[in-house]
């Protein structure tokens, strides 16, 4: 019997490829990343399964070219790059990788909070550029304490909740906003207080974003919101870049409308050396590494393969969106 055809828009761990090769006829894109649209358009016509990444846009037009496609398995928790309602219409299963990356991403959010507030990366750059000339002055490289400050968590899903657990040990006040208020017992266990989105903007000393990128959250953080935030506030984003209007953030950081930011995601990735954020010192930049630990990335690969296997045998992936 002819093996099913699986296409990967980028390579995965060797153990995952080994498993895929046993079962399927696989092809891996090895050229430019993200895969150019015309190459994917051509490949998608004949394949049964697709393994993709969060920057591969799988929209209606792309899916309509697919004659046999049964499953799209994305190596990410985010699925805003896939037109889910169209996949449902076409009865294409969509698998994704939540849960396994919760700890890694929450830990990175917390790392960015500490880094930007204690100016670690900024200091590192100063030392490396040979500009550390005097030691231990009263006003040198002073950061901000965490204890007593208010952390505002926007989106209390898995990652937002885990961040709350981490922060509890730092004697901070935690407020949150979520589409749906969580149970009183969960609020008590995490030591968190529900507030309106507006209050979260105005009362937080640090805002950490943990909502998906949707029509409602697109460019949610713009100049109007920055003006509502405390001048001393920090903004942390490990969710999706497009939730922040980057142009407005650059201007808010330059004008000190807010105190600083820690960013793992950007409107368009990767950002180059001429990006306006590069020249700003009160921002810590990470190259989209929320889930990037050895253990987490391996788990993600395992789930991506499992989701694909299930979809190709006509079953629902273990982590499935829509159909
Ligand atoms: C995801 O899985 O969507 C993350 O952005 C990857 O770090």
PDB file of C-alpha atoms and ligand atoms in Angstrom:
ATOM      1  CA  UNK A   1       0.000   0.000   0.000  1.00  0.00           C
ATOM      2  CA  UNK A   2       1.202   3.490  -0.853  1.00  0.00           C
ATOM      3  CA  UNK A   3       2.466   5.338   2.230  1.00  0.00           C
ATOM      4  CA  UNK A   4       0.647   8.549   3.191  1.00  0.00           C
ATOM      5  CA  UNK A   5       2.436  11.725   2.244  1.00  0.00           C
ATOM      6  CA  UNK A   6       3.547  14.110   4.972  1.00  0.00           C
ATOM      7  CA  UNK A   7       5.212  17.462   4.424  1.00  0.00           C
ATOM      8  CA  UNK A   8       7.163  19.402   7.072  1.00  0.00           C
ATOM      9  CA  UNK A   9       7.728  23.108   6.522  1.00  0.00           C
ATOM     10  CA  UNK A  10      10.911  22.780   8.602  1.00  0.00           C
ATOM     11  CA  UNK A  11      12.858  19.964  10.172  1.00  0.00           C
ATOM     12  CA  UNK A  12      12.090  18.502  13.625  1.00  0.00           C
ATOM     13  CA  UNK A  13      14.094  16.423  16.131  1.00  0.00           C
ATOM     14  CA  UNK A  14      15.741  13.334  14.663  1.00  0.00           C
ATOM     15  CA  UNK A  15      13.668  10.958  16.887  1.00  0.00           C
ATOM     16  CA  UNK A  16      10.490  12.517  15.506  1.00  0.00           C
ATOM     17  CA  UNK A  17      11.676  12.234  11.900  1.00  0.00           C
ATOM     18  CA  UNK A  18      12.629   8.602  12.505  1.00  0.00           C
ATOM     19  CA  UNK A  19       9.096   7.795  13.618  1.00  0.00           C
ATOM     20  CA  UNK A  20       7.583   9.712  10.730  1.00  0.00           C
ATOM     21  CA  UNK A  21       9.840   7.983   8.172  1.00  0.00           C
ATOM     22  CA  UNK A  22       8.716   4.548   9.375  1.00  0.00           C
ATOM     23  CA  UNK A  23       5.083   5.308   8.694  1.00  0.00           C
ATOM     24  CA  UNK A  24       4.949   7.869   5.947  1.00  0.00           C
ATOM     25  CA  UNK A  25       6.565   9.182   2.833  1.00  0.00           C
ATOM     26  CA  UNK A  26       7.969  12.403   4.267  1.00  0.00           C
ATOM     27  CA  UNK A  27       9.409  15.487   2.692  1.00  0.00           C
ATOM     28  CA  UNK A  28      11.081  18.276   4.675  1.00  0.00           C
ATOM     29  CA  UNK A  29      11.478  21.815   3.422  1.00  0.00           C
ATOM     30  CA  UNK A  30      15.116  22.759   3.867  1.00  0.00           C
ATOM     31  CA  UNK A  31      15.265  26.122   2.133  1.00  0.00           C
ATOM     32  CA  UNK A  32      14.311  29.601   3.218  1.00  0.00           C
ATOM     33  CA  UNK A  33      12.387  29.946   6.515  1.00  0.00           C
ATOM     34  CA  UNK A  34       9.463  30.612   6.603  1.00  0.00           C
ATOM     35  CA  UNK A  35       8.782  28.443   3.595  1.00  0.00           C
ATOM     36  CA  UNK A  36       7.915  30.655   0.593  1.00  0.00           C
ATOM     37  CA  UNK A  37       4.169  30.648  -0.060  1.00  0.00           C
ATOM     38  CA  UNK A  38       4.486  29.363  -3.637  1.00  0.00           C
ATOM     39  CA  UNK A  39       6.445  26.278  -2.501  1.00  0.00           C
ATOM     40  CA  UNK A  40       3.890  25.432   0.180  1.00  0.00           C
ATOM     41  CA  UNK A  41       1.026  26.077  -2.254  1.00  0.00           C
ATOM     42  CA  UNK A  42       2.534  23.530  -4.587  1.00  0.00           C
ATOM     43  CA  UNK A  43       3.229  20.905  -1.901  1.00  0.00           C
ATOM     44  CA  UNK A  44      -0.133  21.152  -0.161  1.00  0.00           C
ATOM     45  CA  UNK A  45      -1.959  19.979  -3.304  1.00  0.00           C
ATOM     46  CA  UNK A  46      -0.914  16.348  -2.887  1.00  0.00           C
ATOM     47  CA  UNK A  47      -0.120  15.721   0.791  1.00  0.00           C
ATOM     48  CA  UNK A  48      -2.189  13.900   3.446  1.00  0.00           C
ATOM     49  CA  UNK A  49      -0.586  15.524   6.471  1.00  0.00           C
ATOM     50  CA  UNK A  50       1.173  18.812   7.165  1.00  0.00           C
ATOM     51  CA  UNK A  51       3.530  19.709  10.019  1.00  0.00           C
ATOM     52  CA  UNK A  52       3.890  23.451  10.271  1.00  0.00           C
ATOM     53  CA  UNK A  53       5.241  26.211  12.514  1.00  0.00           C
ATOM     54  CA  UNK A  54       3.617  29.362  13.945  1.00  0.00           C
ATOM     55  CA  UNK A  55       4.877  31.587  11.115  1.00  0.00           C
ATOM     56  CA  UNK A  56       3.403  29.440   8.310  1.00  0.00           C
ATOM     57  CA  UNK A  57       0.149  31.051   7.295  1.00  0.00           C
ATOM     58  CA  UNK A  58      -2.374  28.328   6.454  1.00  0.00           C
ATOM     59  CA  UNK A  59      -5.325  30.357   5.265  1.00  0.00           C
ATOM     60  CA  UNK A  60      -8.464  29.569   3.273  1.00  0.00           C
ATOM     61  CA  UNK A  61      -6.738  29.890  -0.103  1.00  0.00           C
ATOM     62  CA  UNK A  62      -3.938  27.570   0.969  1.00  0.00           C
ATOM     63  CA  UNK A  63      -6.323  24.939   2.322  1.00  0.00           C
ATOM     64  CA  UNK A  64      -8.496  25.078  -0.796  1.00  0.00           C
ATOM     65  CA  UNK A  65      -5.551  23.844  -2.837  1.00  0.00           C
ATOM     66  CA  UNK A  66      -5.326  20.677  -0.751  1.00  0.00           C
ATOM     67  CA  UNK A  67      -7.101  17.708  -2.272  1.00  0.00           C
ATOM     68  CA  UNK A  68      -6.210  15.021   0.316  1.00  0.00           C
ATOM     69  CA  UNK A  69      -5.179  16.935   3.426  1.00  0.00           C
ATOM     70  CA  UNK A  70      -6.524  15.252   6.596  1.00  0.00           C
ATOM     71  CA  UNK A  71      -4.520  16.946   9.306  1.00  0.00           C
ATOM     72  CA  UNK A  72      -2.483  20.049  10.052  1.00  0.00           C
ATOM     73  CA  UNK A  73      -0.228  19.537  13.058  1.00  0.00           C
ATOM     74  CA  UNK A  74       1.384  22.736  14.282  1.00  0.00           C
ATOM     75  CA  UNK A  75       4.512  22.735  16.423  1.00  0.00           C
ATOM     76  CA  UNK A  76       3.106  25.481  18.657  1.00  0.00           C
ATOM     77  CA  UNK A  77       0.435  26.287  21.193  1.00  0.00           C
ATOM     78  CA  UNK A  78      -0.641  29.293  19.119  1.00  0.00           C
ATOM     79  CA  UNK A  79      -2.849  28.570  16.130  1.00  0.00           C
ATOM     80  CA  UNK A  80      -3.645  32.080  14.924  1.00  0.00           C
ATOM     81  CA  UNK A  81      -1.751  31.261  11.703  1.00  0.00           C
ATOM     82  CA  UNK A  82      -4.375  28.672  10.738  1.00  0.00           C
ATOM     83  CA  UNK A  83      -7.897  29.480   9.538  1.00  0.00           C
ATOM     84  CA  UNK A  84      -9.629  27.157  11.984  1.00  0.00           C
ATOM     85  CA  UNK A  85     -13.206  27.733  10.824  1.00  0.00           C
ATOM     86  CA  UNK A  86     -12.204  26.876   7.259  1.00  0.00           C
ATOM     87  CA  UNK A  87     -10.370  23.747   8.454  1.00  0.00           C
ATOM     88  CA  UNK A  88     -13.591  22.662  10.212  1.00  0.00           C
ATOM     89  CA  UNK A  89     -15.581  23.240   7.001  1.00  0.00           C
ATOM     90  CA  UNK A  90     -13.087  21.159   5.044  1.00  0.00           C
ATOM     91  CA  UNK A  91     -12.972  18.485   7.760  1.00  0.00           C
ATOM     92  CA  UNK A  92      -9.251  18.943   8.211  1.00  0.00           C
ATOM     93  CA  UNK A  93      -8.120  18.147  11.748  1.00  0.00           C
ATOM     94  CA  UNK A  94      -5.856  20.667  13.461  1.00  0.00           C
ATOM     95  CA  UNK A  95      -3.510  19.593  16.256  1.00  0.00           C
ATOM     96  CA  UNK A  96      -1.458  21.898  18.493  1.00  0.00           C
ATOM     97  CA  UNK A  97       0.876  21.594  21.525  1.00  0.00           C
ATOM     98  CA  UNK A  98      -0.491  23.209  24.706  1.00  0.00           C
ATOM     99  CA  UNK A  99       0.322  22.142  28.307  1.00  0.00           C
ATOM    100  CA  UNK A 100       3.884  20.923  27.683  1.00  0.00           C
ATOM    101  CA  UNK A 101       5.125  24.473  27.127  1.00  0.00           C
ATOM    102  CA  UNK A 102       3.248  26.115  30.001  1.00  0.00           C
ATOM    103  CA  UNK A 103       6.131  26.081  32.495  1.00  0.00           C
ATOM    104  CA  UNK A 104       8.778  27.144  29.993  1.00  0.00           C
ATOM    105  CA  UNK A 105       6.729  30.098  28.762  1.00  0.00           C
ATOM    106  CA  UNK A 106       5.625  31.253  32.225  1.00  0.00           C
ATOM    107  CA  UNK A 107       9.270  31.017  33.341  1.00  0.00           C
ATOM    108  CA  UNK A 108      10.369  33.158  30.423  1.00  0.00           C
ATOM    109  CA  UNK A 109       7.717  35.789  31.234  1.00  0.00           C
ATOM    110  CA  UNK A 110       9.078  35.898  34.776  1.00  0.00           C
ATOM    111  CA  UNK A 111      12.657  36.049  33.494  1.00  0.00           C
ATOM    112  CA  UNK A 112      11.759  39.089  31.388  1.00  0.00           C
ATOM    113  CA  UNK A 113      10.105  40.768  34.381  1.00  0.00           C
ATOM    114  CA  UNK A 114      13.229  40.323  36.517  1.00  0.00           C
ATOM    115  CA  UNK A 115      15.584  41.183  33.688  1.00  0.00           C
ATOM    116  CA  UNK A 116      13.970  44.452  32.662  1.00  0.00           C
ATOM    117  CA  UNK A 117      13.284  45.569  36.238  1.00  0.00           C
ATOM    118  CA  UNK A 118      16.825  44.742  37.454  1.00  0.00           C
ATOM    119  CA  UNK A 119      18.433  45.848  34.175  1.00  0.00           C
ATOM    120  CA  UNK A 120      20.494  42.683  33.741  1.00  0.00           C
ATOM    121  CA  UNK A 121      20.649  42.600  29.923  1.00  0.00           C
ATOM    122  CA  UNK A 122      21.246  46.336  29.838  1.00  0.00           C
ATOM    123  CA  UNK A 123      24.198  45.884  32.229  1.00  0.00           C
ATOM    124  CA  UNK A 124      25.515  42.988  30.166  1.00  0.00           C
ATOM    125  CA  UNK A 125      25.590  45.218  27.087  1.00  0.00           C
ATOM    126  CA  UNK A 126      27.355  47.969  29.048  1.00  0.00           C
ATOM    127  CA  UNK A 127      30.099  45.590  30.204  1.00  0.00           C
ATOM    128  CA  UNK A 128      30.566  43.988  26.781  1.00  0.00           C
ATOM    129  CA  UNK A 129      30.893  47.355  25.104  1.00  0.00           C
ATOM    130  CA  UNK A 130      33.621  48.388  27.584  1.00  0.00           C
ATOM    131  CA  UNK A 131      31.511  51.183  29.070  1.00  0.00           C
ATOM    132  CA  UNK A 132      31.513  49.994  32.701  1.00  0.00           C
ATOM    133  CA  UNK A 133      33.894  52.603  34.064  1.00  0.00           C
ATOM    134  CA  UNK A 134      32.906  53.227  37.699  1.00  0.00           C
ATOM    135  CA  UNK A 135      31.674  50.775  40.280  1.00  0.00           C
ATOM    136  CA  UNK A 136      28.857  50.821  42.817  1.00  0.00           C
ATOM    137  CA  UNK A 137      27.507  54.376  42.705  1.00  0.00           C
ATOM    138  CA  UNK A 138      24.327  55.462  44.482  1.00  0.00           C
ATOM    139  CA  UNK A 139      22.577  56.019  41.182  1.00  0.00           C
ATOM    140  CA  UNK A 140      24.306  53.428  39.027  1.00  0.00           C
ATOM    141  CA  UNK A 141      22.148  50.962  37.131  1.00  0.00           C
ATOM    142  CA  UNK A 142      19.423  51.078  39.769  1.00  0.00           C
ATOM    143  CA  UNK A 143      16.479  48.829  39.112  1.00  0.00           C
ATOM    144  CA  UNK A 144      13.080  48.426  40.734  1.00  0.00           C
ATOM    145  CA  UNK A 145      12.052  46.036  43.534  1.00  0.00           C
ATOM    146  CA  UNK A 146       9.373  43.446  42.884  1.00  0.00           C
ATOM    147  CA  UNK A 147       8.035  43.081  46.433  1.00  0.00           C
ATOM    148  CA  UNK A 148       4.976  45.208  47.085  1.00  0.00           C
ATOM    149  CA  UNK A 149       4.367  45.819  43.369  1.00  0.00           C
ATOM    150  CA  UNK A 150       1.210  44.842  41.493  1.00  0.00           C
ATOM    151  CA  UNK A 151       1.450  42.351  38.660  1.00  0.00           C
ATOM    152  CA  UNK A 152      -1.461  42.464  36.204  1.00  0.00           C
ATOM    153  CA  UNK A 153      -1.951  39.223  34.298  1.00  0.00           C
ATOM    154  CA  UNK A 154      -3.988  39.625  31.130  1.00  0.00           C
ATOM    155  CA  UNK A 155      -5.390  36.193  30.284  1.00  0.00           C
ATOM    156  CA  UNK A 156      -5.583  33.589  33.021  1.00  0.00           C
ATOM    157  CA  UNK A 157      -5.157  30.399  31.000  1.00  0.00           C
ATOM    158  CA  UNK A 158      -2.488  27.818  31.702  1.00  0.00           C
ATOM    159  CA  UNK A 159       0.487  30.148  31.239  1.00  0.00           C
ATOM    160  CA  UNK A 160      -1.046  33.121  33.068  1.00  0.00           C
ATOM    161  CA  UNK A 161      -1.980  30.878  36.021  1.00  0.00           C
ATOM    162  CA  UNK A 162       1.507  29.375  36.170  1.00  0.00           C
ATOM    163  CA  UNK A 163       3.064  32.827  36.160  1.00  0.00           C
ATOM    164  CA  UNK A 164       0.830  33.714  39.146  1.00  0.00           C
ATOM    165  CA  UNK A 165       2.196  30.674  41.015  1.00  0.00           C
ATOM    166  CA  UNK A 166       5.789  31.726  40.336  1.00  0.00           C
ATOM    167  CA  UNK A 167       5.189  35.311  41.399  1.00  0.00           C
ATOM    168  CA  UNK A 168       3.472  34.380  44.664  1.00  0.00           C
ATOM    169  CA  UNK A 169       6.873  33.749  46.237  1.00  0.00           C
ATOM    170  CA  UNK A 170       7.941  37.330  45.498  1.00  0.00           C
ATOM    171  CA  UNK A 171       5.462  39.094  47.807  1.00  0.00           C
ATOM    172  CA  UNK A 172       3.660  40.881  45.023  1.00  0.00           C
ATOM    173  CA  UNK A 173       0.005  41.724  44.661  1.00  0.00           C
ATOM    174  CA  UNK A 174      -1.527  39.928  41.665  1.00  0.00           C
ATOM    175  CA  UNK A 175      -4.555  41.149  39.743  1.00  0.00           C
ATOM    176  CA  UNK A 176      -5.883  39.559  36.577  1.00  0.00           C
ATOM    177  CA  UNK A 177      -8.348  40.045  33.785  1.00  0.00           C
ATOM    178  CA  UNK A 178      -9.776  37.205  31.777  1.00  0.00           C
ATOM    179  CA  UNK A 179     -12.802  36.930  29.445  1.00  0.00           C
ATOM    180  CA  UNK A 180     -14.338  34.714  32.120  1.00  0.00           C
ATOM    181  CA  UNK A 181     -13.662  35.204  35.794  1.00  0.00           C
ATOM    182  CA  UNK A 182     -12.193  32.006  37.293  1.00  0.00           C
ATOM    183  CA  UNK A 183     -13.653  30.238  40.349  1.00  0.00           C
ATOM    184  CA  UNK A 184     -13.288  31.772  43.806  1.00  0.00           C
ATOM    185  CA  UNK A 185     -11.297  28.725  44.933  1.00  0.00           C
ATOM    186  CA  UNK A 186      -8.797  29.186  42.079  1.00  0.00           C
ATOM    187  CA  UNK A 187      -8.512  32.890  42.896  1.00  0.00           C
ATOM    188  CA  UNK A 188      -7.852  32.009  46.527  1.00  0.00           C
ATOM    189  CA  UNK A 189      -5.308  29.311  45.708  1.00  0.00           C
ATOM    190  CA  UNK A 190      -3.361  31.645  43.420  1.00  0.00           C
ATOM    191  CA  UNK A 191      -3.828  34.714  45.625  1.00  0.00           C
ATOM    192  CA  UNK A 192      -5.208  36.753  42.727  1.00  0.00           C
ATOM    193  CA  UNK A 193      -7.947  39.349  42.381  1.00  0.00           C
ATOM    194  CA  UNK A 194     -10.202  39.789  39.342  1.00  0.00           C
ATOM    195  CA  UNK A 195     -10.373  43.324  37.875  1.00  0.00           C
ATOM    196  CA  UNK A 196     -11.770  44.884  34.709  1.00  0.00           C
ATOM    197  CA  UNK A 197      -9.380  45.260  31.776  1.00  0.00           C
ATOM    198  CA  UNK A 198      -9.407  49.002  32.364  1.00  0.00           C
ATOM    199  CA  UNK A 199      -8.331  48.595  35.996  1.00  0.00           C
ATOM    200  CA  UNK A 200      -5.629  46.165  34.961  1.00  0.00           C
ATOM    201  CA  UNK A 201      -4.236  48.830  32.633  1.00  0.00           C
ATOM    202  CA  UNK A 202      -4.293  51.580  35.247  1.00  0.00           C
ATOM    203  CA  UNK A 203      -3.373  49.716  38.464  1.00  0.00           C
ATOM    204  CA  UNK A 204      -0.574  47.380  37.376  1.00  0.00           C
ATOM    205  CA  UNK A 205       3.123  48.025  37.928  1.00  0.00           C
ATOM    206  CA  UNK A 206       3.818  45.213  35.493  1.00  0.00           C
ATOM    207  CA  UNK A 207       1.425  43.854  32.855  1.00  0.00           C
ATOM    208  CA  UNK A 208       2.125  40.409  31.454  1.00  0.00           C
ATOM    209  CA  UNK A 209       0.178  39.407  28.335  1.00  0.00           C
ATOM    210  CA  UNK A 210      -1.151  35.842  28.112  1.00  0.00           C
ATOM    211  CA  UNK A 211      -4.060  36.086  25.671  1.00  0.00           C
ATOM    212  CA  UNK A 212      -4.118  34.664  22.146  1.00  0.00           C
ATOM    213  CA  UNK A 213      -3.910  36.911  19.123  1.00  0.00           C
ATOM    214  CA  UNK A 214      -7.462  37.327  17.814  1.00  0.00           C
ATOM    215  CA  UNK A 215      -9.502  40.090  16.148  1.00  0.00           C
ATOM    216  CA  UNK A 216     -10.335  41.356  19.650  1.00  0.00           C
ATOM    217  CA  UNK A 217      -6.734  41.458  20.886  1.00  0.00           C
ATOM    218  CA  UNK A 218      -5.101  42.713  17.673  1.00  0.00           C
ATOM    219  CA  UNK A 219      -3.158  45.928  18.473  1.00  0.00           C
ATOM    220  CA  UNK A 220      -4.881  46.023  21.874  1.00  0.00           C
ATOM    221  CA  UNK A 221      -1.891  47.790  23.415  1.00  0.00           C
ATOM    222  CA  UNK A 222      -1.710  51.092  21.564  1.00  0.00           C
ATOM    223  CA  UNK A 223      -0.870  54.680  22.494  1.00  0.00           C
ATOM    224  CA  UNK A 224      -4.254  55.108  24.242  1.00  0.00           C
ATOM    225  CA  UNK A 225      -3.546  52.170  26.539  1.00  0.00           C
ATOM    226  CA  UNK A 226       0.052  53.256  27.167  1.00  0.00           C
ATOM    227  CA  UNK A 227      -1.275  56.620  28.341  1.00  0.00           C
ATOM    228  CA  UNK A 228      -3.586  54.840  30.799  1.00  0.00           C
ATOM    229  CA  UNK A 229      -0.729  52.761  32.235  1.00  0.00           C
ATOM    230  CA  UNK A 230       1.423  54.033  35.101  1.00  0.00           C
ATOM    231  CA  UNK A 231       4.515  55.912  33.978  1.00  0.00           C
ATOM    232  CA  UNK A 232       6.466  53.474  36.143  1.00  0.00           C
ATOM    233  CA  UNK A 233       4.870  50.373  34.569  1.00  0.00           C
ATOM    234  CA  UNK A 234       6.532  47.583  32.602  1.00  0.00           C
ATOM    235  CA  UNK A 235       4.927  45.584  29.798  1.00  0.00           C
ATOM    236  CA  UNK A 236       5.835  41.929  29.209  1.00  0.00           C
ATOM    237  CA  UNK A 237       4.807  40.011  26.092  1.00  0.00           C
ATOM    238  CA  UNK A 238       5.425  36.305  25.551  1.00  0.00           C
ATOM    239  CA  UNK A 239       2.121  35.766  23.686  1.00  0.00           C
ATOM    240  CA  UNK A 240       1.961  37.229  20.169  1.00  0.00           C
ATOM    241  CA  UNK A 241       3.628  40.358  18.798  1.00  0.00           C
ATOM    242  CA  UNK A 242       0.561  41.685  17.021  1.00  0.00           C
ATOM    243  CA  UNK A 243      -1.242  42.221  20.353  1.00  0.00           C
ATOM    244  CA  UNK A 244       0.977  45.306  20.755  1.00  0.00           C
ATOM    245  CA  UNK A 245       1.045  48.157  18.246  1.00  0.00           C
ATOM    246  CA  UNK A 246       4.827  48.214  18.011  1.00  0.00           C
ATOM    247  CA  UNK A 247       5.091  51.726  16.590  1.00  0.00           C
ATOM    248  CA  UNK A 248       3.158  53.051  19.604  1.00  0.00           C
ATOM    249  CA  UNK A 249       5.271  51.010  22.005  1.00  0.00           C
ATOM    250  CA  UNK A 250       8.492  52.402  20.548  1.00  0.00           C
ATOM    251  CA  UNK A 251       7.199  55.911  21.034  1.00  0.00           C
ATOM    252  CA  UNK A 252       5.920  55.142  24.589  1.00  0.00           C
ATOM    253  CA  UNK A 253       9.325  53.728  25.567  1.00  0.00           C
ATOM    254  CA  UNK A 254      11.210  56.646  24.046  1.00  0.00           C
ATOM    255  CA  UNK A 255       8.978  59.255  25.674  1.00  0.00           C
ATOM    256  CA  UNK A 256       8.955  57.288  28.965  1.00  0.00           C
ATOM    257  CA  UNK A 257       5.153  57.068  28.882  1.00  0.00           C
ATOM    258  CA  UNK A 258       5.846  53.655  30.427  1.00  0.00           C
ATOM    259  CA  UNK A 259       9.042  52.538  32.159  1.00  0.00           C
ATOM    260  CA  UNK A 260      10.074  49.553  30.092  1.00  0.00           C
ATOM    261  CA  UNK A 261       9.188  46.330  28.345  1.00  0.00           C
ATOM    262  CA  UNK A 262      10.269  42.713  28.016  1.00  0.00           C
ATOM    263  CA  UNK A 263       9.410  41.200  24.649  1.00  0.00           C
ATOM    264  CA  UNK A 264       9.738  37.682  23.302  1.00  0.00           C
ATOM    265  CA  UNK A 265       7.429  38.250  20.327  1.00  0.00           C
ATOM    266  CA  UNK A 266       7.153  40.942  17.659  1.00  0.00           C
ATOM    267  CA  UNK A 267       4.761  42.150  14.973  1.00  0.00           C
ATOM    268  CA  UNK A 268       6.965  40.587  12.320  1.00  0.00           C
ATOM    269  CA  UNK A 269       9.729  38.101  13.152  1.00  0.00           C
ATOM    270  CA  UNK A 270      12.678  37.943  13.078  1.00  0.00           C
ATOM    271  CA  UNK A 271      13.460  41.615  13.703  1.00  0.00           C
ATOM    272  CA  UNK A 272      16.614  42.949  12.107  1.00  0.00           C
ATOM    273  CA  UNK A 273      19.380  45.152  13.469  1.00  0.00           C
ATOM    274  CA  UNK A 274      17.697  48.301  12.155  1.00  0.00           C
ATOM    275  CA  UNK A 275      14.453  47.724  14.017  1.00  0.00           C
ATOM    276  CA  UNK A 276      13.617  50.797  16.173  1.00  0.00           C
ATOM    277  CA  UNK A 277      13.395  48.679  19.359  1.00  0.00           C
ATOM    278  CA  UNK A 278      17.088  47.778  19.063  1.00  0.00           C
ATOM    279  CA  UNK A 279      18.223  51.272  19.980  1.00  0.00           C
ATOM    280  CA  UNK A 280      16.036  51.540  23.071  1.00  0.00           C
ATOM    281  CA  UNK A 281      17.709  50.648  26.371  1.00  0.00           C
ATOM    282  CA  UNK A 282      14.634  50.181  28.590  1.00  0.00           C
ATOM    283  CA  UNK A 283      13.490  47.096  26.709  1.00  0.00           C
ATOM    284  CA  UNK A 284      14.714  43.506  26.925  1.00  0.00           C
ATOM    285  CA  UNK A 285      14.397  41.566  23.673  1.00  0.00           C
ATOM    286  CA  UNK A 286      14.260  37.781  23.293  1.00  0.00           C
ATOM    287  CA  UNK A 287      14.121  35.905  19.966  1.00  0.00           C
ATOM    288  CA  UNK A 288      10.743  34.112  20.448  1.00  0.00           C
ATOM    289  CA  UNK A 289      12.074  31.533  22.930  1.00  0.00           C
ATOM    290  CA  UNK A 290       9.024  31.127  25.202  1.00  0.00           C
ATOM    291  CA  UNK A 291       8.900  27.360  24.695  1.00  0.00           C
ATOM    292  CA  UNK A 292      12.543  26.944  23.831  1.00  0.00           C
ATOM    293  CA  UNK A 293      13.987  24.551  26.386  1.00  0.00           C
ATOM    294  CA  UNK A 294      15.415  21.168  25.431  1.00  0.00           C
ATOM    295  CA  UNK A 295      12.769  19.250  27.388  1.00  0.00           C
ATOM    296  CA  UNK A 296       9.828  21.334  26.200  1.00  0.00           C
ATOM    297  CA  UNK A 297      10.787  21.372  22.535  1.00  0.00           C
ATOM    298  CA  UNK A 298      11.209  17.574  22.594  1.00  0.00           C
ATOM    299  CA  UNK A 299       7.788  17.163  24.187  1.00  0.00           C
ATOM    300  CA  UNK A 300       6.323  19.472  21.573  1.00  0.00           C
ATOM    301  CA  UNK A 301       7.831  17.313  18.825  1.00  0.00           C
ATOM    302  CA  UNK A 302       6.355  14.166  20.393  1.00  0.00           C
ATOM    303  CA  UNK A 303       2.900  15.738  20.541  1.00  0.00           C
ATOM    304  CA  UNK A 304       3.170  17.147  17.032  1.00  0.00           C
ATOM    305  CA  UNK A 305       3.845  13.626  15.723  1.00  0.00           C
ATOM    306  CA  UNK A 306       1.072  12.085  17.867  1.00  0.00           C
ATOM    307  CA  UNK A 307      -1.414  14.686  16.674  1.00  0.00           C
ATOM    308  CA  UNK A 308      -0.438  13.975  13.083  1.00  0.00           C
ATOM    309  CA  UNK A 309      -0.688  10.179  13.553  1.00  0.00           C
ATOM    310  CA  UNK A 310      -4.160  10.493  15.055  1.00  0.00           C
ATOM    311  CA  UNK A 311      -5.369  12.883  12.370  1.00  0.00           C
ATOM    312  CA  UNK A 312      -4.083  10.593   9.628  1.00  0.00           C
ATOM    313  CA  UNK A 313      -5.912   7.631  11.107  1.00  0.00           C
ATOM    314  CA  UNK A 314      -9.167   9.570  11.096  1.00  0.00           C
ATOM    315  CA  UNK A 315      -9.104  10.368  14.811  1.00  0.00           C
ATOM    316  CA  UNK A 316      -9.076  13.571  16.794  1.00  0.00           C
ATOM    317  CA  UNK A 317      -5.566  14.740  17.737  1.00  0.00           C
ATOM    318  CA  UNK A 318      -4.786  14.623  21.495  1.00  0.00           C
ATOM    319  CA  UNK A 319      -4.749  18.410  21.455  1.00  0.00           C
ATOM    320  CA  UNK A 320      -7.198  19.421  18.810  1.00  0.00           C
ATOM    321  CA  UNK A 321      -8.744  22.706  17.705  1.00  0.00           C
ATOM    322  CA  UNK A 322     -12.144  22.646  16.107  1.00  0.00           C
ATOM    323  CA  UNK A 323     -13.058  19.428  14.260  1.00  0.00           C
TER     324      UNK A 323
HETATM  325  C1  LIG B   1       3.811  28.837  20.514  1.00  0.00           C
HETATM  326  O1  LIG B   1       3.953  27.623  20.730  1.00  0.00           O
HETATM  327  O2  LIG B   1       2.816  29.302  19.959  1.00  0.00           O
HETATM  328  C2  LIG B   1       4.902  29.715  20.993  1.00  0.00           C
HETATM  329  O3  LIG B   1       4.786  30.990  20.502  1.00  0.00           O
HETATM  330  C3  LIG B   1       6.231  29.140  20.698  1.00  0.00           C
HETATM  331  O4  LIG B   1       7.195  29.637  21.604  1.00  0.00           O
END
